[in-house]
Amino acid sequence: MWILIFGRMSMKAKGDSRRPTRTKKHILRLYIADRDDKSQKALKNLKEICDRDLPGEYKIEIVDVRKNPGAAKKNNLIALPAVVRTLPAPIRKFIGTLSGKNGSLVRVDLASDT
């Protein structure tokens, strides 16, 4: 499993010297079958969507189901590539390369429950 982490830190209050805390995170898992063209396109599109709509507030985990076949079954995924948003609740699933109309729907749905 590869993990790409993008995040920003914030202080609790102005002038607060305590440790910074993480802002609200979106946890997204991209399920792929090897590093083929569709998988690469889905990753590129997902990063673009997140950079635009959730700058610094997301984490992408990449799961290769050829190396971990139980992962797709556990999440009831029948088509790849697929993105599963695990946080914030509720869980959302998206199938495909996240381009065109599909990408527009993802943009709206990723940030809608925040």
Short mmCIF file of N, CA and C in Angstrom, two decimals:
data_model
loop_
_atom_site.label_atom_id
_atom_site.label_comp_id
_atom_site.label_asym_id
_atom_site.label_seq_id
_atom_site.Cartn_x
_atom_site.Cartn_y
_atom_site.Cartn_z
N MET A 1 0.84 -1.17 0.00
CA MET A 1 0.00 0.00 0.00
C MET A 1 0.89 1.24 0.00
N TRP A 2 0.58 2.19 -0.88
CA TRP A 2 1.29 3.46 -0.90
C TRP A 2 0.41 4.48 -0.22
N ILE A 3 0.99 5.41 0.50
CA ILE A 3 0.21 6.45 1.16
C ILE A 3 0.79 7.80 0.80
N LEU A 4 -0.06 8.68 0.27
CA LEU A 4 0.30 10.06 0.00
C LEU A 4 -0.41 10.91 1.02
N ILE A 5 0.32 11.69 1.76
CA ILE A 5 -0.29 12.49 2.81
C ILE A 5 -0.12 13.96 2.49
N PHE A 6 -1.22 14.68 2.49
CA PHE A 6 -1.21 16.12 2.30
C PHE A 6 -1.98 16.71 3.46
N GLY A 7 -1.41 17.62 4.18
CA GLY A 7 -2.12 18.19 5.32
C GLY A 7 -1.53 19.52 5.70
N ARG A 8 -2.26 20.25 6.52
CA ARG A 8 -1.73 21.50 7.05
C ARG A 8 -1.96 21.51 8.54
N MET A 9 -1.15 22.28 9.21
CA MET A 9 -1.22 22.37 10.66
C MET A 9 -1.84 23.70 11.04
N SER A 10 -2.50 23.76 12.18
CA SER A 10 -3.04 25.02 12.66
C SER A 10 -2.87 25.08 14.17
N MET A 11 -2.76 26.28 14.70
CA MET A 11 -2.65 26.46 16.14
C MET A 11 -4.06 26.59 16.71
N LYS A 12 -4.25 26.23 17.97
CA LYS A 12 -5.58 26.28 18.57
C LYS A 12 -6.08 27.70 18.74
N ALA A 13 -5.20 28.63 19.08
CA ALA A 13 -5.59 30.02 19.24
C ALA A 13 -4.38 30.89 18.93
N LYS A 14 -4.64 32.12 18.56
CA LYS A 14 -3.54 33.02 18.23
C LYS A 14 -2.63 33.16 19.44
N GLY A 15 -1.33 33.00 19.22
CA GLY A 15 -0.38 33.11 20.30
C GLY A 15 -0.27 31.87 21.17
N ASP A 16 -1.01 30.83 20.87
CA ASP A 16 -0.98 29.59 21.64
C ASP A 16 0.33 28.86 21.35
N SER A 17 1.10 28.54 22.37
CA SER A 17 2.39 27.90 22.17
C SER A 17 2.31 26.38 22.23
N ARG A 18 1.13 25.83 22.45
CA ARG A 18 0.99 24.38 22.49
C ARG A 18 1.18 23.79 21.11
N ARG A 19 1.32 22.46 21.08
CA ARG A 19 1.51 21.78 19.80
C ARG A 19 0.38 22.09 18.84
N PRO A 20 0.70 22.25 17.57
CA PRO A 20 -0.36 22.47 16.58
C PRO A 20 -1.21 21.21 16.41
N THR A 21 -2.44 21.39 15.99
CA THR A 21 -3.35 20.27 15.75
C THR A 21 -3.69 20.21 14.27
N ARG A 22 -4.02 19.04 13.79
CA ARG A 22 -4.39 18.87 12.39
C ARG A 22 -5.80 19.42 12.17
N THR A 23 -5.98 20.00 10.98
CA THR A 23 -7.31 20.45 10.61
C THR A 23 -8.11 19.22 10.17
N LYS A 24 -9.39 19.43 9.90
CA LYS A 24 -10.27 18.33 9.50
C LYS A 24 -9.72 17.62 8.27
N LYS A 25 -9.66 16.30 8.32
CA LYS A 25 -9.08 15.50 7.25
C LYS A 25 -10.13 14.73 6.48
N HIS A 26 -9.87 14.54 5.22
CA HIS A 26 -10.63 13.63 4.39
C HIS A 26 -9.71 12.47 4.09
N ILE A 27 -10.14 11.26 4.39
CA ILE A 27 -9.36 10.07 4.13
C ILE A 27 -9.96 9.39 2.90
N LEU A 28 -9.15 9.24 1.86
CA LEU A 28 -9.61 8.66 0.60
C LEU A 28 -8.71 7.48 0.25
N ARG A 29 -9.33 6.37 -0.10
CA ARG A 29 -8.58 5.19 -0.54
C ARG A 29 -8.86 4.97 -2.02
N LEU A 30 -7.79 4.92 -2.80
CA LEU A 30 -7.90 4.66 -4.22
C LEU A 30 -7.52 3.20 -4.45
N TYR A 31 -8.49 2.41 -4.89
CA TYR A 31 -8.28 0.99 -5.17
C TYR A 31 -7.96 0.84 -6.65
N ILE A 32 -6.82 0.21 -6.93
CA ILE A 32 -6.38 0.03 -8.31
C ILE A 32 -5.99 -1.43 -8.53
N ALA A 33 -5.85 -1.80 -9.81
CA ALA A 33 -5.34 -3.12 -10.18
C ALA A 33 -4.06 -2.88 -10.95
N ASP A 34 -2.96 -2.82 -10.25
CA ASP A 34 -1.65 -2.54 -10.83
C ASP A 34 -1.57 -1.06 -11.19
N ARG A 35 -0.47 -0.66 -11.76
CA ARG A 35 -0.25 0.75 -12.11
C ARG A 35 -0.51 0.98 -13.60
N ASP A 36 -1.72 0.66 -14.06
CA ASP A 36 -2.05 0.84 -15.47
C ASP A 36 -2.47 2.28 -15.75
N ASP A 37 -2.79 2.57 -17.02
CA ASP A 37 -3.14 3.93 -17.42
C ASP A 37 -4.37 4.46 -16.69
N LYS A 38 -5.40 3.62 -16.55
CA LYS A 38 -6.62 4.07 -15.86
C LYS A 38 -6.33 4.41 -14.40
N SER A 39 -5.52 3.61 -13.76
CA SER A 39 -5.16 3.87 -12.36
C SER A 39 -4.39 5.17 -12.22
N GLN A 40 -3.44 5.39 -13.12
CA GLN A 40 -2.65 6.63 -13.08
C GLN A 40 -3.54 7.85 -13.34
N LYS A 41 -4.49 7.72 -14.28
CA LYS A 41 -5.40 8.82 -14.58
C LYS A 41 -6.31 9.10 -13.38
N ALA A 42 -6.79 8.05 -12.74
CA ALA A 42 -7.65 8.22 -11.56
C ALA A 42 -6.88 8.93 -10.45
N LEU A 43 -5.63 8.55 -10.21
CA LEU A 43 -4.83 9.19 -9.17
C LEU A 43 -4.60 10.66 -9.50
N LYS A 44 -4.24 10.94 -10.73
CA LYS A 44 -4.01 12.33 -11.15
C LYS A 44 -5.27 13.17 -10.97
N ASN A 45 -6.41 12.65 -11.43
CA ASN A 45 -7.67 13.39 -11.30
C ASN A 45 -8.08 13.56 -9.84
N LEU A 46 -7.90 12.54 -9.03
CA LEU A 46 -8.25 12.63 -7.61
C LEU A 46 -7.40 13.69 -6.93
N LYS A 47 -6.10 13.71 -7.20
CA LYS A 47 -5.23 14.73 -6.61
C LYS A 47 -5.66 16.13 -7.04
N GLU A 48 -6.01 16.30 -8.32
CA GLU A 48 -6.44 17.61 -8.81
C GLU A 48 -7.73 18.05 -8.12
N ILE A 49 -8.68 17.14 -7.98
CA ILE A 49 -9.94 17.45 -7.31
C ILE A 49 -9.67 17.86 -5.86
N CYS A 50 -8.87 17.07 -5.18
CA CYS A 50 -8.59 17.35 -3.77
C CYS A 50 -7.80 18.65 -3.60
N ASP A 51 -6.81 18.89 -4.46
CA ASP A 51 -6.05 20.13 -4.37
C ASP A 51 -6.94 21.35 -4.56
N ARG A 52 -7.93 21.23 -5.42
CA ARG A 52 -8.84 22.34 -5.70
C ARG A 52 -9.88 22.50 -4.59
N ASP A 53 -10.48 21.40 -4.15
CA ASP A 53 -11.63 21.49 -3.23
C ASP A 53 -11.28 21.26 -1.77
N LEU A 54 -10.18 20.58 -1.50
CA LEU A 54 -9.80 20.25 -0.12
C LEU A 54 -8.32 20.52 0.10
N PRO A 55 -7.84 21.70 -0.25
CA PRO A 55 -6.39 21.92 -0.20
C PRO A 55 -5.81 21.69 1.19
N GLY A 56 -4.85 20.76 1.25
CA GLY A 56 -4.17 20.48 2.50
C GLY A 56 -4.98 19.74 3.53
N GLU A 57 -6.17 19.26 3.18
CA GLU A 57 -7.05 18.64 4.16
C GLU A 57 -7.40 17.20 3.79
N TYR A 58 -6.52 16.53 3.07
CA TYR A 58 -6.84 15.17 2.65
C TYR A 58 -5.63 14.26 2.72
N LYS A 59 -5.93 12.97 2.74
CA LYS A 59 -4.91 11.93 2.72
C LYS A 59 -5.40 10.88 1.72
N ILE A 60 -4.54 10.51 0.78
CA ILE A 60 -4.88 9.49 -0.21
C ILE A 60 -4.07 8.24 0.10
N GLU A 61 -4.76 7.13 0.23
CA GLU A 61 -4.12 5.83 0.40
C GLU A 61 -4.38 5.03 -0.86
N ILE A 62 -3.34 4.47 -1.44
CA ILE A 62 -3.48 3.69 -2.67
C ILE A 62 -3.38 2.21 -2.32
N VAL A 63 -4.42 1.45 -2.71
CA VAL A 63 -4.47 0.02 -2.43
C VAL A 63 -4.48 -0.73 -3.76
N ASP A 64 -3.46 -1.54 -3.99
CA ASP A 64 -3.37 -2.36 -5.19
C ASP A 64 -4.03 -3.71 -4.88
N VAL A 65 -5.18 -3.96 -5.50
CA VAL A 65 -5.93 -5.18 -5.18
C VAL A 65 -5.28 -6.44 -5.75
N ARG A 66 -4.34 -6.29 -6.65
CA ARG A 66 -3.59 -7.48 -7.10
C ARG A 66 -2.67 -7.98 -5.99
N LYS A 67 -2.19 -7.06 -5.17
CA LYS A 67 -1.34 -7.43 -4.05
C LYS A 67 -2.16 -7.71 -2.79
N ASN A 68 -3.36 -7.15 -2.72
CA ASN A 68 -4.24 -7.32 -1.57
C ASN A 68 -5.67 -7.57 -2.06
N PRO A 69 -5.94 -8.77 -2.61
CA PRO A 69 -7.25 -9.03 -3.24
C PRO A 69 -8.42 -8.97 -2.26
N GLY A 70 -8.18 -9.19 -1.00
CA GLY A 70 -9.28 -9.13 -0.03
C GLY A 70 -9.80 -7.73 0.20
N ALA A 71 -9.01 -6.72 -0.14
CA ALA A 71 -9.42 -5.33 0.09
C ALA A 71 -10.64 -4.95 -0.74
N ALA A 72 -10.66 -5.35 -2.01
CA ALA A 72 -11.81 -5.04 -2.86
C ALA A 72 -13.06 -5.78 -2.39
N LYS A 73 -12.88 -7.03 -2.04
CA LYS A 73 -14.02 -7.83 -1.57
C LYS A 73 -14.58 -7.25 -0.28
N LYS A 74 -13.71 -6.88 0.63
CA LYS A 74 -14.12 -6.32 1.92
C LYS A 74 -14.96 -5.05 1.75
N ASN A 75 -14.66 -4.27 0.72
CA ASN A 75 -15.37 -3.02 0.47
C ASN A 75 -16.43 -3.14 -0.61
N ASN A 76 -16.73 -4.38 -1.03
CA ASN A 76 -17.77 -4.64 -2.04
C ASN A 76 -17.54 -3.88 -3.33
N LEU A 77 -16.30 -3.85 -3.79
CA LEU A 77 -15.97 -3.17 -5.03
C LEU A 77 -15.95 -4.17 -6.16
N ILE A 78 -16.68 -3.87 -7.23
CA ILE A 78 -16.73 -4.79 -8.37
C ILE A 78 -16.10 -4.20 -9.62
N ALA A 79 -15.70 -2.93 -9.56
CA ALA A 79 -15.05 -2.28 -10.70
C ALA A 79 -13.92 -1.40 -10.18
N LEU A 80 -12.88 -1.29 -10.99
CA LEU A 80 -11.72 -0.48 -10.61
C LEU A 80 -11.34 0.43 -11.77
N PRO A 81 -10.68 1.54 -11.52
CA PRO A 81 -10.31 2.06 -10.21
C PRO A 81 -11.53 2.56 -9.44
N ALA A 82 -11.39 2.58 -8.14
CA ALA A 82 -12.47 3.04 -7.26
C ALA A 82 -11.88 3.86 -6.12
N VAL A 83 -12.64 4.86 -5.69
CA VAL A 83 -12.24 5.68 -4.55
C VAL A 83 -13.29 5.49 -3.46
N VAL A 84 -12.80 5.25 -2.25
CA VAL A 84 -13.70 5.15 -1.09
C VAL A 84 -13.30 6.25 -0.12
N ARG A 85 -14.23 7.14 0.16
CA ARG A 85 -13.98 8.17 1.17
C ARG A 85 -14.44 7.60 2.50
N THR A 86 -13.49 7.40 3.42
CA THR A 86 -13.82 6.81 4.71
C THR A 86 -14.07 7.86 5.78
N LEU A 87 -13.43 9.00 5.67
CA LEU A 87 -13.67 10.11 6.60
C LEU A 87 -13.78 11.38 5.79
N PRO A 88 -14.64 12.30 6.16
CA PRO A 88 -15.63 12.20 7.22
C PRO A 88 -16.79 11.30 6.81
N ALA A 89 -17.49 10.81 7.80
CA ALA A 89 -18.66 9.95 7.56
C ALA A 89 -19.73 10.76 6.85
N PRO A 90 -20.59 10.17 6.08
CA PRO A 90 -20.71 8.76 5.77
C PRO A 90 -19.71 8.34 4.70
N ILE A 91 -19.49 7.05 4.60
CA ILE A 91 -18.60 6.50 3.59
C ILE A 91 -19.21 6.74 2.21
N ARG A 92 -18.37 7.15 1.27
CA ARG A 92 -18.81 7.36 -0.12
C ARG A 92 -17.90 6.57 -1.04
N LYS A 93 -18.47 6.05 -2.13
CA LYS A 93 -17.70 5.27 -3.11
C LYS A 93 -17.88 5.88 -4.50
N PHE A 94 -16.79 5.93 -5.24
CA PHE A 94 -16.77 6.46 -6.60
C PHE A 94 -16.02 5.48 -7.48
N ILE A 95 -16.52 5.23 -8.68
CA ILE A 95 -15.92 4.27 -9.60
C ILE A 95 -15.45 5.01 -10.84
N GLY A 96 -14.28 4.63 -11.35
CA GLY A 96 -13.80 5.18 -12.61
C GLY A 96 -12.59 6.09 -12.43
N THR A 97 -12.25 6.80 -13.52
CA THR A 97 -11.06 7.64 -13.52
C THR A 97 -11.33 9.05 -13.00
N LEU A 98 -12.57 9.33 -12.61
CA LEU A 98 -12.95 10.61 -12.01
C LEU A 98 -12.80 11.77 -12.98
N SER A 99 -13.08 11.53 -14.25
CA SER A 99 -13.01 12.59 -15.24
C SER A 99 -14.39 12.84 -15.81
N GLY A 100 -14.55 13.94 -16.49
CA GLY A 100 -15.83 14.29 -17.10
C GLY A 100 -16.92 14.50 -16.07
N LYS A 101 -18.15 14.05 -16.37
CA LYS A 101 -19.27 14.21 -15.44
C LYS A 101 -18.99 13.51 -14.11
N ASN A 102 -18.37 12.36 -14.18
CA ASN A 102 -18.05 11.60 -12.97
C ASN A 102 -17.18 12.44 -12.04
N GLY A 103 -16.18 13.13 -12.58
CA GLY A 103 -15.31 13.97 -11.79
C GLY A 103 -16.04 15.13 -11.16
N SER A 104 -16.99 15.71 -11.90
CA SER A 104 -17.78 16.82 -11.36
C SER A 104 -18.61 16.37 -10.16
N LEU A 105 -19.20 15.19 -10.27
CA LEU A 105 -19.99 14.66 -9.16
C LEU A 105 -19.11 14.40 -7.94
N VAL A 106 -17.92 13.91 -8.17
CA VAL A 106 -17.00 13.64 -7.07
C VAL A 106 -16.64 14.94 -6.38
N ARG A 107 -16.36 16.00 -7.14
CA ARG A 107 -16.00 17.27 -6.54
C ARG A 107 -17.08 17.74 -5.59
N VAL A 108 -18.32 17.64 -6.00
CA VAL A 108 -19.43 18.09 -5.16
C VAL A 108 -19.56 17.19 -3.94
N ASP A 109 -19.48 15.89 -4.12
CA ASP A 109 -19.72 14.95 -3.04
C ASP A 109 -18.58 14.86 -2.03
N LEU A 110 -17.35 15.11 -2.47
CA LEU A 110 -16.23 15.03 -1.54
C LEU A 110 -16.37 16.06 -0.43
N ALA A 111 -16.76 17.26 -0.77
CA ALA A 111 -16.82 18.34 0.21
C ALA A 111 -18.21 18.54 0.81
N SER A 112 -19.21 17.84 0.34
CA SER A 112 -20.59 18.12 0.76
C SER A 112 -20.89 17.77 2.22
N ASP A 113 -20.19 16.81 2.80
CA ASP A 113 -20.50 16.38 4.16
C ASP A 113 -19.53 16.96 5.19
N THR A 114 -18.83 18.02 4.84
CA THR A 114 -17.85 18.59 5.76
C THR A 114 -18.48 19.59 6.68
#
